[in-house]
Amino acid sequence: MEDNPCNFVPSFGKETLRTTAVTPQFEQHMDYVDFIHLNVLEKKVLNNSEVSVQYLCSKPCIINLEAVASSEFRTGVPVYRRRWKDEKNLYISRTRKVHLKFPSIMVYRDDYIIRNSIIVHSVIVYAWLSHKSVSSYDVEQNEDYQDAVAKNYTFLEAVPPFERPYKDHKVCLQWGADYLWMLQANRIPQCPHESDGVQILNFIYASSGEKTGIMKKFEQFENRELETVRQHQIDYPMFTVSIWLYLLHHCEKDLCGILYFIDPKEMYSTPAVFLNEEGYVHIQMHLMRGDDLAVKTSFSLPLKQWFRLDLSFKGGQVEVSTVGKNLKRHHHQSFTFREDFYYDDTAGYFVLGGSGYVNGIEAFFGPVKYYRLNVLETEQISNPLHDKETVEQIELYYERCMDIQEIVYEYRYIVRQGEKALRNCYYENYYLELIYKYGEKSKCDAFMWGKELREKYHTLFKLLQEMDFSAPDVLEDGSDTVLEVGRRIFEKVAKGLSSADGLSNMGSSVPLLVDSSCCGYHKASYFLAVIFETGLGVSVDHTKGLLYSLVGAQGNERLAVMNLGYKHYQGINNYPLDLELSYAYYSNIAIKTSLDQHTIKGEQAFVETIRLMDDELLKAQTKENGDVFMWLKHEATRGNAAAQQRLAQMLFWGQQGVAKNPEAAIEWYAKGAIETEDPVLIYDYAIVLFKGQGVKKNTKLALELMKKAAAKGLPQAVNGLGWYYHNFKRDYRKAAEHWLIAEELGNPDASYNLGVLYLDGIYPGVPGRNQTVAARYFYKAAQGGHIEGTLRCSLYYITGNMEDFPRDPEKAVIWAKHIAEKNGYLGHVIRKALNAYLELSWHEALLHYVLAAETGIEVSQSNLAHICEERPDLARKYLATDCVWRYYNFSVSQVNAPSFAYLKMGDFYYYGYQNQSKDLELSMRMYAQAALEGDSQGFFNLALVIEEGNSIPSYILDHLEIDRALHSTNTSLLQELYYRCWNNSNQESISPCSLALLYFYMRVFWNNILQSTLIYFMGTFLLSILVAFAVQYFQALSAHNSPGTRSEPSSDEPSSSGNSNEDATRLVQQDESTFSNNLSQQQSNPQNPLVTS
């Protein structure tokens, strides 16, 4: 396709800064022709290479010989020079032999003295003669090869480093140095296997069009040759990027990010590729002279079909192509800039999608390939669509959804038109008008669609007939109507699934959820993702699970986004481990969490860590008619400030089982602020008045209350005054003064606000922006739990653009995940699950705990595993996956896993859980981790592992900080474990650990007594008498010849539901004679005492 001159700045050609001088022609007449020839016997770069120089001079002359080398790092470096004069042998051909001397690093192998020989690419030997004044020979001359009377040159072939000889340095090395060199003399170092082709993305990424995306940073090549090429190409870049896309919409406003580079100053650099409102590709480049220039393609990108966007960059040229799934080129366009680009891909980071500077595109990203050093044609690019099944499923999904949305929109239009006609008739008859207003709504039974379509979507048509499209929440806008229909379908299905035996109807619910998803209501998409991923009432289908996870995440459903972030963070369920991709999802929800907390609307609840095994916390849960709530309300009415504060918090955030009710909460804030002198209540009410949350704004009263609370020394109130001066008065000096005071009082909000002043460059008395100081304040705020401060720091860790924050993608993910899991919409699902559990509504509890657990929040994972243990019949009936194993396994993979989860998994690995094989080492690792969490049971179980005759690996002991040298025997190691067990248990009461420690000391004492010689003799004598007496006794019994009855003792298998009290009892019952300095010998068939408390 030809360039469109309207789309880019006309090219003025490449400006060449270095030109080659033209050799001047000698105009003088020469009677004799001077010449010079070179003859090299062996044309290789060797030390003492012999060169024959044959020449003729017609005047006194100076002959020059020079060798110039080019290596991997430098070019045109003189490595040998020689010259001589000849003033007597005129008009006579002469020959002179010269031995070239090169630097050792060019001609010898590495050894103890020559540490880094260089790779020589080429050596050129130049020879020339010039007519110079012989008297000036001793003066420094700069004879020019171009101006010489006669000249010649020849090439020498470079010798690879490992084909060169060793140099005889004629020095005697010390024995140690010589020995060290001999150890590595014949070791040939291998260049790291490295390619310039980098797979930036190899899995589908759902871009929702938000200000978040995938951030990648590239380091220098380890291979020196590749790194040399990269550095040479900074001012003349040559690279190619290939991106698979499934575009849903063009950019809604201005530009949306596809792929762009951010430099260390947080500015756009080469390249910056965006999508505009019309679907054209906008390409912006950073030129060598420092300014930026942008062009726009004359073709637009297609919607709702997979295509590949290929961009290649060479010097000042850009090639843009689009390719279909069949790899046939659709469009092609080239641009030529008037100047070369500047491009250093290690000085900054790449972004796919959105960032804090621009929204991303609404699309699915497929594989993205980046060739750092090469310009490739479309046919040469190797970037296939790997997961073809998922790719096809995405296409089929949106084709189906287009049909459904069209049906809903047209059905609504027909119904509205019919109602409008009826309404016009009814207005003429008062009686008919009353029937229309209060009577049963009419249904539309006539369809304009064919039988085939009606049968294909029969459930949808049935639901549409039941809906009232005259309701005020069904808006005039068609797209809002489609979404509203999706919401109604979902609520109907969710209500049915939450009922008793509701999960039994999952098969009939799935088609309705698909219809709801297609209408754009993506809570249904997440339901479908979880249903297919876990096999909840249906067969497991990972492909459909992935499809609906991606669709839900692209539609900005918070739980679906978190689900993908978690799966890529852990690399589970066939999702590749990709920290940058995980961060893209988690940061999206983390940003929303910050915004959601300032919104009192929506189905939100405070995320509380309530474990179903904690009876005390469960008893504290209440409702508006519960005893706890009624008691708090009674105390609050009496003027108890603490009760008023707690009651208001519960109602405002939806805590402790109370439904969210901001209006009621504000009444208690107001009552407490007016009637009491409690500074917290005064501050809370002031904030509500400032922001107008659920009440009319009243800045004057809010300021009075804030000053009153600050006067009482409340740190957050002092910070609030700074916020007032910053936002309302724009008085940054006073704002900074208050924030400095509040920060000294330990307020994290103040730390964050001070950071913002430095970041925006408005800190009083400090000129310009200071990102370094700002980042330190943000980090301090994050340490105090500040949400925005944590978000800032996670961004620094993923980009690596800040000096104090070295790039650490894993830490970035952990921090973003921590904030995302505070989201109120997730809290609402967890609260519904907990309420259902307390009401013994098992189906609803199971459903909502599965939904929460699949987002990756640990408390829901361990709670779900507990429910599956408590109701195994329910888990087996409705879940196709092993619920207990799956979710305890997920739990222990978290950074905040509880100790009891480690103990559970330790028992599973020790005993072997159902289809899982035993693994003693993994079991000990789990027990050790529980011990590190401060759980005495972990130490107890490790001690019992030793009692069973097993040994603990040294790396586990190192992890526990147990010195193997100090505890070399099992006796010493057992003493240390039992002591730590006792030290971490309740020392005020008798615990299994204290009994075990006491029994251990008794065994040691008794063992020491038995080692005495005298006691041994007396014991042997007494034992002999006892044996003799026993023999006589049995002989007497046999004389009676009476039959005896013998009973076999029964031994029960220990189960993981036992406790450590039983363990201690069994431990005492063990045969004491088996205890010795080496406690590894046990009974032939011992009972296994490893249990979980």
PDB file of N, CA and C in Angstrom, residues 805-855:
ATOM      1  N   PHE A 805      14.353   1.189  44.462  1.00  0.00           N
ATOM      2  CA  PHE A 805      13.431   0.065  44.290  1.00  0.00           C
ATOM      3  C   PHE A 805      13.918  -0.816  43.134  1.00  0.00           C
ATOM      4  N   PRO A 806      14.901  -1.686  43.386  1.00  0.00           N
ATOM      5  CA  PRO A 806      15.356  -2.591  42.314  1.00  0.00           C
ATOM      6  C   PRO A 806      14.202  -3.457  41.844  1.00  0.00           C
ATOM      7  N   ARG A 807      14.196  -3.761  40.559  1.00  0.00           N
ATOM      8  CA  ARG A 807      13.052  -4.476  39.990  1.00  0.00           C
ATOM      9  C   ARG A 807      12.856  -5.826  40.671  1.00  0.00           C
ATOM     10  N   ASP A 808      11.640  -6.059  41.134  1.00  0.00           N
ATOM     11  CA  ASP A 808      11.291  -7.298  41.830  1.00  0.00           C
ATOM     12  C   ASP A 808       9.835  -7.619  41.521  1.00  0.00           C
ATOM     13  N   PRO A 809       9.576  -8.300  40.378  1.00  0.00           N
ATOM     14  CA  PRO A 809       8.181  -8.568  39.989  1.00  0.00           C
ATOM     15  C   PRO A 809       7.391  -9.343  41.036  1.00  0.00           C
ATOM     16  N   GLU A 810       8.044 -10.270  41.734  1.00  0.00           N
ATOM     17  CA  GLU A 810       7.309 -11.061  42.731  1.00  0.00           C
ATOM     18  C   GLU A 810       6.832 -10.190  43.887  1.00  0.00           C
ATOM     19  N   LYS A 811       7.687  -9.312  44.352  1.00  0.00           N
ATOM     20  CA  LYS A 811       7.273  -8.410  45.424  1.00  0.00           C
ATOM     21  C   LYS A 811       6.170  -7.469  44.945  1.00  0.00           C
ATOM     22  N   ALA A 812       6.263  -7.029  43.698  1.00  0.00           N
ATOM     23  CA  ALA A 812       5.221  -6.161  43.138  1.00  0.00           C
ATOM     24  C   ALA A 812       3.871  -6.876  43.134  1.00  0.00           C
ATOM     25  N   VAL A 813       3.871  -8.153  42.746  1.00  0.00           N
ATOM     26  CA  VAL A 813       2.627  -8.928  42.717  1.00  0.00           C
ATOM     27  C   VAL A 813       2.077  -9.107  44.125  1.00  0.00           C
ATOM     28  N   ILE A 814       2.941  -9.426  45.076  1.00  0.00           N
ATOM     29  CA  ILE A 814       2.489  -9.658  46.453  1.00  0.00           C
ATOM     30  C   ILE A 814       1.849  -8.401  47.027  1.00  0.00           C
ATOM     31  N   TRP A 815       2.452  -7.247  46.776  1.00  0.00           N
ATOM     32  CA  TRP A 815       1.902  -5.994  47.315  1.00  0.00           C
ATOM     33  C   TRP A 815       0.580  -5.641  46.636  1.00  0.00           C
ATOM     34  N   ALA A 816       0.516  -5.818  45.315  1.00  0.00           N
ATOM     35  CA  ALA A 816      -0.734  -5.517  44.603  1.00  0.00           C
ATOM     36  C   ALA A 816      -1.835  -6.501  45.008  1.00  0.00           C
ATOM     37  N   LYS A 817      -1.480  -7.761  45.177  1.00  0.00           N
ATOM     38  CA  LYS A 817      -2.447  -8.783  45.608  1.00  0.00           C
ATOM     39  C   LYS A 817      -2.994  -8.444  46.990  1.00  0.00           C
ATOM     40  N   HIS A 818      -2.137  -7.990  47.863  1.00  0.00           N
ATOM     41  CA  HIS A 818      -2.553  -7.625  49.217  1.00  0.00           C
ATOM     42  C   HIS A 818      -3.638  -6.552  49.196  1.00  0.00           C
ATOM     43  N   ILE A 819      -3.485  -5.571  48.322  1.00  0.00           N
ATOM     44  CA  ILE A 819      -4.491  -4.503  48.223  1.00  0.00           C
ATOM     45  C   ILE A 819      -5.746  -5.004  47.518  1.00  0.00           C
ATOM     46  N   ALA A 820      -5.576  -5.775  46.444  1.00  0.00           N
ATOM     47  CA  ALA A 820      -6.727  -6.274  45.694  1.00  0.00           C
ATOM     48  C   ALA A 820      -7.648  -7.106  46.572  1.00  0.00           C
ATOM     49  N   GLU A 821      -7.069  -7.852  47.520  1.00  0.00           N
ATOM     50  CA  GLU A 821      -7.876  -8.720  48.370  1.00  0.00           C
ATOM     51  C   GLU A 821      -8.613  -7.956  49.467  1.00  0.00           C
ATOM     52  N   LYS A 822      -8.483  -6.648  49.489  1.00  0.00           N
ATOM     53  CA  LYS A 822      -9.298  -5.813  50.377  1.00  0.00           C
ATOM     54  C   LYS A 822     -10.537  -5.267  49.672  1.00  0.00           C
ATOM     55  N   ASN A 823     -10.748  -5.676  48.416  1.00  0.00           N
ATOM     56  CA  ASN A 823     -11.842  -5.124  47.630  1.00  0.00           C
ATOM     57  C   ASN A 823     -13.191  -5.459  48.238  1.00  0.00           C
ATOM     58  N   GLY A 824     -14.066  -4.465  48.293  1.00  0.00           N
ATOM     59  CA  GLY A 824     -15.361  -4.628  48.935  1.00  0.00           C
ATOM     60  C   GLY A 824     -16.286  -5.596  48.227  1.00  0.00           C
ATOM     61  N   TYR A 825     -16.165  -5.719  46.900  1.00  0.00           N
ATOM     62  CA  TYR A 825     -17.018  -6.658  46.165  1.00  0.00           C
ATOM     63  C   TYR A 825     -16.635  -8.104  46.482  1.00  0.00           C
ATOM     64  N   LEU A 826     -15.357  -8.363  46.688  1.00  0.00           N
ATOM     65  CA  LEU A 826     -14.931  -9.669  47.166  1.00  0.00           C
ATOM     66  C   LEU A 826     -15.427  -9.894  48.591  1.00  0.00           C
ATOM     67  N   GLY A 827     -15.351  -8.852  49.409  1.00  0.00           N
ATOM     68  CA  GLY A 827     -15.840  -8.946  50.778  1.00  0.00           C
ATOM     69  C   GLY A 827     -17.314  -9.300  50.841  1.00  0.00           C
ATOM     70  N   HIS A 828     -18.084  -8.801  49.882  1.00  0.00           N
ATOM     71  CA  HIS A 828     -19.524  -9.098  49.843  1.00  0.00           C
ATOM     72  C   HIS A 828     -19.764 -10.588  49.595  1.00  0.00           C
ATOM     73  N   VAL A 829     -18.999 -11.189  48.690  1.00  0.00           N
ATOM     74  CA  VAL A 829     -19.140 -12.625  48.412  1.00  0.00           C
ATOM     75  C   VAL A 829     -18.728 -13.446  49.638  1.00  0.00           C
ATOM     76  N   ILE A 830     -17.638 -13.052  50.287  1.00  0.00           N
ATOM     77  CA  ILE A 830     -17.179 -13.772  51.481  1.00  0.00           C
ATOM     78  C   ILE A 830     -18.210 -13.660  52.596  1.00  0.00           C
ATOM     79  N   ARG A 831     -18.816 -12.480  52.740  1.00  0.00           N
ATOM     80  CA  ARG A 831     -19.830 -12.293  53.778  1.00  0.00           C
ATOM     81  C   ARG A 831     -21.058 -13.150  53.502  1.00  0.00           C
ATOM     82  N   LYS A 832     -21.469 -13.243  52.239  1.00  0.00           N
ATOM     83  CA  LYS A 832     -22.613 -14.095  51.897  1.00  0.00           C
ATOM     84  C   LYS A 832     -22.301 -15.557  52.219  1.00  0.00           C
ATOM     85  N   ALA A 833     -21.075 -15.968  51.947  1.00  0.00           N
ATOM     86  CA  ALA A 833     -20.676 -17.346  52.249  1.00  0.00           C
ATOM     87  C   ALA A 833     -20.713 -17.603  53.752  1.00  0.00           C
ATOM     88  N   LEU A 834     -20.189 -16.661  54.536  1.00  0.00           N
ATOM     89  CA  LEU A 834     -20.155 -16.830  55.990  1.00  0.00           C
ATOM     90  C   LEU A 834     -21.556 -16.840  56.582  1.00  0.00           C
ATOM     91  N   ASN A 835     -22.417 -15.926  56.127  1.00  0.00           N
ATOM     92  CA  ASN A 835     -23.791 -15.901  56.627  1.00  0.00           C
ATOM     93  C   ASN A 835     -24.519 -17.202  56.302  1.00  0.00           C
ATOM     94  N   ALA A 836     -24.294 -17.723  55.093  1.00  0.00           N
ATOM     95  CA  ALA A 836     -24.934 -18.985  54.711  1.00  0.00           C
ATOM     96  C   ALA A 836     -24.436 -20.130  55.592  1.00  0.00           C
ATOM     97  N   TYR A 837     -23.146 -20.120  55.927  1.00  0.00           N
ATOM     98  CA  TYR A 837     -22.583 -21.155  56.797  1.00  0.00           C
ATOM     99  C   TYR A 837     -23.207 -21.082  58.187  1.00  0.00           C
ATOM    100  N   LEU A 838     -23.321 -19.873  58.717  1.00  0.00           N
ATOM    101  CA  LEU A 838     -23.901 -19.706  60.054  1.00  0.00           C
ATOM    102  C   LEU A 838     -25.368 -20.120  60.082  1.00  0.00           C
ATOM    103  N   GLU A 839     -26.049 -19.960  58.948  1.00  0.00           N
ATOM    104  CA  GLU A 839     -27.463 -20.344  58.863  1.00  0.00           C
ATOM    105  C   GLU A 839     -27.642 -21.786  58.404  1.00  0.00           C
ATOM    106  N   LEU A 840     -26.497 -22.518  58.277  1.00  0.00           N
ATOM    107  CA  LEU A 840     -26.497 -23.920  57.846  1.00  0.00           C
ATOM    108  C   LEU A 840     -27.102 -24.099  56.459  1.00  0.00           C
ATOM    109  N   SER A 841     -26.966 -23.070  55.620  1.00  0.00           N
ATOM    110  CA  SER A 841     -27.391 -23.168  54.225  1.00  0.00           C
ATOM    111  C   SER A 841     -26.187 -23.661  53.431  1.00  0.00           C
ATOM    112  N   TRP A 842     -26.007 -24.978  53.389  1.00  0.00           N
ATOM    113  CA  TRP A 842     -24.765 -25.564  52.915  1.00  0.00           C
ATOM    114  C   TRP A 842     -24.513 -25.314  51.439  1.00  0.00           C
ATOM    115  N   HIS A 843     -25.556 -25.395  50.611  1.00  0.00           N
ATOM    116  CA  HIS A 843     -25.371 -25.184  49.179  1.00  0.00           C
ATOM    117  C   HIS A 843     -24.886 -23.769  48.887  1.00  0.00           C
ATOM    118  N   GLU A 844     -25.513 -22.797  49.521  1.00  0.00           N
ATOM    119  CA  GLU A 844     -25.121 -21.401  49.302  1.00  0.00           C
ATOM    120  C   GLU A 844     -23.721 -21.148  49.836  1.00  0.00           C
ATOM    121  N   ALA A 845     -23.407 -21.716  50.999  1.00  0.00           N
ATOM    122  CA  ALA A 845     -22.069 -21.540  51.574  1.00  0.00           C
ATOM    123  C   ALA A 845     -21.003 -22.140  50.663  1.00  0.00           C
ATOM    124  N   LEU A 846     -21.268 -23.347  50.165  1.00  0.00           N
ATOM    125  CA  LEU A 846     -20.303 -23.991  49.272  1.00  0.00           C
ATOM    126  C   LEU A 846     -20.109 -23.178  47.996  1.00  0.00           C
ATOM    127  N   LEU A 847     -21.211 -22.728  47.405  1.00  0.00           N
ATOM    128  CA  LEU A 847     -21.138 -21.957  46.163  1.00  0.00           C
ATOM    129  C   LEU A 847     -20.300 -20.696  46.346  1.00  0.00           C
ATOM    130  N   HIS A 848     -20.592 -19.913  47.369  1.00  0.00           N
ATOM    131  CA  HIS A 848     -19.908 -18.624  47.519  1.00  0.00           C
ATOM    132  C   HIS A 848     -18.487 -18.783  48.034  1.00  0.00           C
ATOM    133  N   TYR A 849     -18.214 -19.814  48.828  1.00  0.00           N
ATOM    134  CA  TYR A 849     -16.828 -20.029  49.239  1.00  0.00           C
ATOM    135  C   TYR A 849     -15.977 -20.493  48.053  1.00  0.00           C
ATOM    136  N   VAL A 850     -16.547 -21.281  47.147  1.00  0.00           N
ATOM    137  CA  VAL A 850     -15.806 -21.657  45.940  1.00  0.00           C
ATOM    138  C   VAL A 850     -15.514 -20.419  45.103  1.00  0.00           C
ATOM    139  N   LEU A 851     -16.504 -19.535  44.954  1.00  0.00           N
ATOM    140  CA  LEU A 851     -16.304 -18.306  44.177  1.00  0.00           C
ATOM    141  C   LEU A 851     -15.195 -17.444  44.775  1.00  0.00           C
ATOM    142  N   ALA A 852     -15.188 -17.349  46.104  1.00  0.00           N
ATOM    143  CA  ALA A 852     -14.164 -16.528  46.764  1.00  0.00           C
ATOM    144  C   ALA A 852     -12.801 -17.207  46.726  1.00  0.00           C
ATOM    145  N   ALA A 853     -12.785 -18.526  46.944  1.00  0.00           N
ATOM    146  CA  ALA A 853     -11.508 -19.244  47.013  1.00  0.00           C
ATOM    147  C   ALA A 853     -10.766 -19.206  45.684  1.00  0.00           C
ATOM    148  N   GLU A 854     -11.491 -19.235  44.566  1.00  0.00           N
ATOM    149  CA  GLU A 854     -10.840 -19.235  43.260  1.00  0.00           C
ATOM    150  C   GLU A 854     -10.210 -17.894  42.910  1.00  0.00           C
ATOM    151  N   THR A 855     -10.526 -16.842  43.661  1.00  0.00           N
ATOM    152  CA  THR A 855      -9.840 -15.557  43.455  1.00  0.00           C
ATOM    153  C   THR A 855      -8.451 -15.561  44.075  1.00  0.00           C
TER     154      THR A 855
END
